[in-house]
């Protein structure tokens, strides 16, 4: 999954961020200074949009519209509309909605490895308290080794647990006309084979320069000095 959004007008970026700051919806959620994968939930939540946004001070809700980009650490959510709510104790939830021709999308790096988890669906719900991402409506989640596909699952609903690095998949409640629309599907690609071990260096066919192939200098090949000669019988 790849998506490239054009740069947003600076005035809309500034306005959206100012409204979010007014509600305390954008800020550092911890003291960690490293953008580590498992520390994503402790990082600053940033949101940008290119259209007018609305603020409900009483409900502590901000709604962003138009090519919305939400980032927190390595987590990135792209959507046409995102509603962010404060749920207490510094935690937030976000509901991201896509368009028929462009579903909502997310991408996040796994901890300690060069792997990414990414997905798309009609609706993406993010819960910072539980580190959960719930995808609903034609949901697809992939795991990538670098840029190579490792796993892919499809279903009506997929829940990604970022803390445990697990996901669950549920089919649609109703089957399609052929009885197959409600099935969960998965593709699991084996890892690439390990590189063969390097062959050992070839043995030298001749003697090393300066090395004698016979007896050591000063040594005799017969009996030791003073020893009786062997008698042939």
XYZ file of C-alpha atoms in Angstrom:
233
model
C 0.000 0.000 0.000
C 1.405 3.360 -0.998
C -0.203 6.765 -1.016
C 1.204 10.156 -1.776
C -0.740 13.153 -0.632
C 0.096 16.587 -1.958
C 1.370 19.201 0.448
C -1.328 20.941 2.390
C -1.923 24.702 2.301
C 0.036 26.243 5.201
C -2.955 28.247 6.432
C -5.086 25.119 6.833
C -2.262 23.221 8.511
C -1.748 26.030 10.995
C -5.470 26.399 11.681
C -6.023 22.688 12.228
C -3.056 22.439 14.556
C -4.120 25.531 16.510
C -7.578 24.104 17.106
C -6.127 20.789 18.174
C -3.771 22.516 20.595
C -6.683 24.451 22.046
C -8.285 21.152 23.043
C -5.043 19.570 24.144
C -5.408 16.928 21.448
C -1.887 17.414 20.170
C 0.947 17.132 22.634
C 3.638 14.904 24.043
C 2.091 11.921 25.812
C 5.223 10.975 27.667
C 8.818 11.930 28.295
C 10.513 9.455 25.967
C 12.736 11.139 23.438
C 13.264 8.173 21.106
C 10.835 7.467 18.295
C 10.984 3.724 18.949
C 8.224 1.509 17.605
C 6.905 0.361 20.984
C 7.161 3.945 22.196
C 4.889 5.209 19.427
C 2.025 5.692 21.872
C 4.226 7.946 24.003
C 5.009 10.303 21.169
C 3.421 13.465 19.872
C 0.178 13.045 17.939
C 0.233 15.277 14.857
C -2.667 15.860 12.478
C -2.802 17.849 9.250
C -5.689 18.511 6.882
C -6.339 20.752 3.903
C -9.945 21.733 4.581
C -11.804 23.532 7.343
C -12.097 21.591 10.593
C -14.622 21.759 13.421
C -14.126 21.825 17.179
C -16.576 20.722 19.878
C -15.147 22.109 23.117
C -17.823 20.479 25.277
C -17.253 16.991 23.890
C -13.485 17.486 23.469
C -13.702 16.455 19.837
C -11.948 17.809 16.752
C -12.989 16.798 13.234
C -10.449 17.149 10.409
C -11.508 17.023 6.762
C -9.734 16.640 3.444
C -6.647 14.485 2.892
C -5.999 14.101 6.595
C -2.614 12.806 7.771
C -2.291 11.572 11.367
C 1.159 10.591 12.638
C 2.414 9.356 15.995
C 5.920 7.920 16.043
C 6.090 5.423 13.190
C 2.283 5.194 12.999
C 0.721 6.968 10.020
C -2.989 7.142 9.162
C -4.305 8.653 5.917
C -7.994 9.399 5.463
C -10.527 11.791 4.007
C -12.019 12.554 7.438
C -10.657 11.987 10.949
C -12.481 12.606 14.229
C -10.209 12.777 17.284
C -11.632 12.553 20.818
C -10.017 12.837 24.227
C -11.039 9.922 26.466
C -9.222 10.848 29.658
C -5.790 10.336 31.224
C -4.114 11.768 28.159
C -5.485 9.102 25.810
C -7.255 9.707 22.528
C -9.295 7.844 19.994
C -9.419 8.575 16.288
C -11.998 7.487 13.732
C -10.731 7.724 10.148
C -13.009 7.412 7.134
C -12.020 7.007 3.523
C -13.813 7.606 0.251
C -15.255 4.971 -2.101
C -12.299 5.403 -4.444
C -9.733 5.876 -1.669
C -10.097 3.863 1.574
C -8.547 4.956 4.836
C -5.023 3.592 5.319
C -2.480 3.036 8.056
C 1.168 1.992 8.305
C 3.384 1.237 11.305
C 6.887 -0.160 11.804
C 7.335 -3.296 13.871
C 9.627 -3.220 16.866
C 13.270 -4.174 16.390
C 13.050 -5.425 12.791
C 12.884 -3.889 9.324
C 9.249 -4.893 8.911
C 6.086 -2.845 8.521
C 2.391 -3.514 9.051
C 0.015 -1.628 6.803
C -3.654 -1.841 6.016
C -6.672 -0.238 4.416
C -10.425 -0.254 5.012
C -13.520 1.902 4.690
C -13.213 2.798 8.381
C -10.195 2.768 10.712
C -10.590 3.241 14.479
C -7.508 3.952 16.577
C -7.385 3.636 20.386
C -4.172 4.952 21.936
C -4.978 3.531 25.384
C -5.193 -0.063 24.142
C -2.818 0.367 21.173
C -5.532 -1.043 18.928
C -6.311 -0.320 15.297
C -9.638 -1.676 14.076
C -10.306 -1.814 10.335
C -13.886 -2.278 9.141
C -15.281 -2.697 5.646
C -13.265 -4.558 2.996
C -10.292 -4.630 5.334
C -6.817 -5.696 4.212
C -3.693 -5.906 6.395
C -0.197 -6.751 5.139
C 3.149 -7.407 6.763
C 6.160 -6.341 4.724
C 9.801 -7.367 5.038
C 11.314 -4.160 3.810
C 9.336 -3.747 0.597
C 8.560 -7.456 0.067
C 5.184 -8.933 1.002
C 5.390 -11.408 3.893
C 1.739 -11.916 4.905
C -1.647 -10.589 3.857
C -5.090 -11.146 5.378
C -8.489 -9.984 4.165
C -11.812 -9.831 5.948
C -14.691 -7.588 6.835
C -13.063 -6.614 10.148
C -9.410 -6.814 11.209
C -8.064 -5.723 14.599
C -4.332 -4.979 14.916
C -2.873 -4.937 18.443
C 0.277 -2.836 18.260
C 1.466 -3.746 21.758
C 1.219 -7.514 21.260
C 1.860 -7.351 17.502
C -1.077 -9.627 16.748
C -4.145 -9.276 14.572
C -7.526 -10.994 14.414
C -9.743 -11.297 11.357
C -13.533 -11.659 11.175
C -15.664 -12.329 8.085
C -18.753 -10.422 7.032
C -21.970 -11.407 8.785
C -23.722 -12.295 5.541
C -22.420 -14.490 2.771
C -22.390 -13.274 -0.789
C -24.468 -14.665 -3.593
C -21.917 -17.416 -4.189
C -21.455 -18.166 -0.513
C -17.871 -16.940 -0.549
C -18.062 -13.249 0.316
C -17.936 -13.926 4.051
C -14.757 -15.983 4.006
C -11.529 -14.819 5.596
C -8.539 -15.045 3.271
C -4.839 -15.100 3.957
C -1.597 -15.256 1.995
C 1.613 -16.233 3.788
C 4.872 -15.971 1.875
C 7.844 -18.040 3.110
C 10.947 -16.064 4.007
C 13.703 -15.941 1.395
C 16.262 -18.763 1.659
C 19.357 -18.047 3.671
C 22.449 -17.187 1.684
C 24.771 -20.206 1.227
C 27.859 -20.316 3.413
C 31.058 -19.085 1.823
C 33.281 -21.967 0.617
C 36.549 -22.530 2.514
C 39.685 -21.108 0.895
C 41.337 -23.475 -1.593
C 44.448 -25.332 -0.365
C 47.748 -24.206 -1.903
C 49.123 -26.648 -4.501
C 52.771 -25.733 -3.862
C 54.946 -24.932 -0.928
C 54.938 -21.593 0.684
C 57.927 -19.437 -0.285
C 60.909 -20.083 1.953
C 59.490 -23.313 3.402
C 61.425 -26.561 3.050
C 59.513 -29.690 2.213
C 62.175 -31.977 3.679
C 63.746 -32.124 7.105
C 64.153 -29.045 9.191
C 67.541 -27.269 8.837
C 70.234 -29.127 10.756
C 68.109 -32.210 11.315
C 69.138 -35.649 10.060
C 66.791 -38.098 8.536
C 68.509 -41.129 10.030
C 68.927 -42.278 13.630
C 69.452 -39.774 16.348
C 73.117 -39.021 17.143
C 74.598 -41.704 19.407
C 71.766 -44.137 18.844
C 72.639 -47.601 17.520
C 71.889 -48.212 13.935
C 69.025 -50.495 13.214
C 70.070 -54.011 12.298
C 68.306 -55.709 9.469
C 67.362 -59.237 10.161
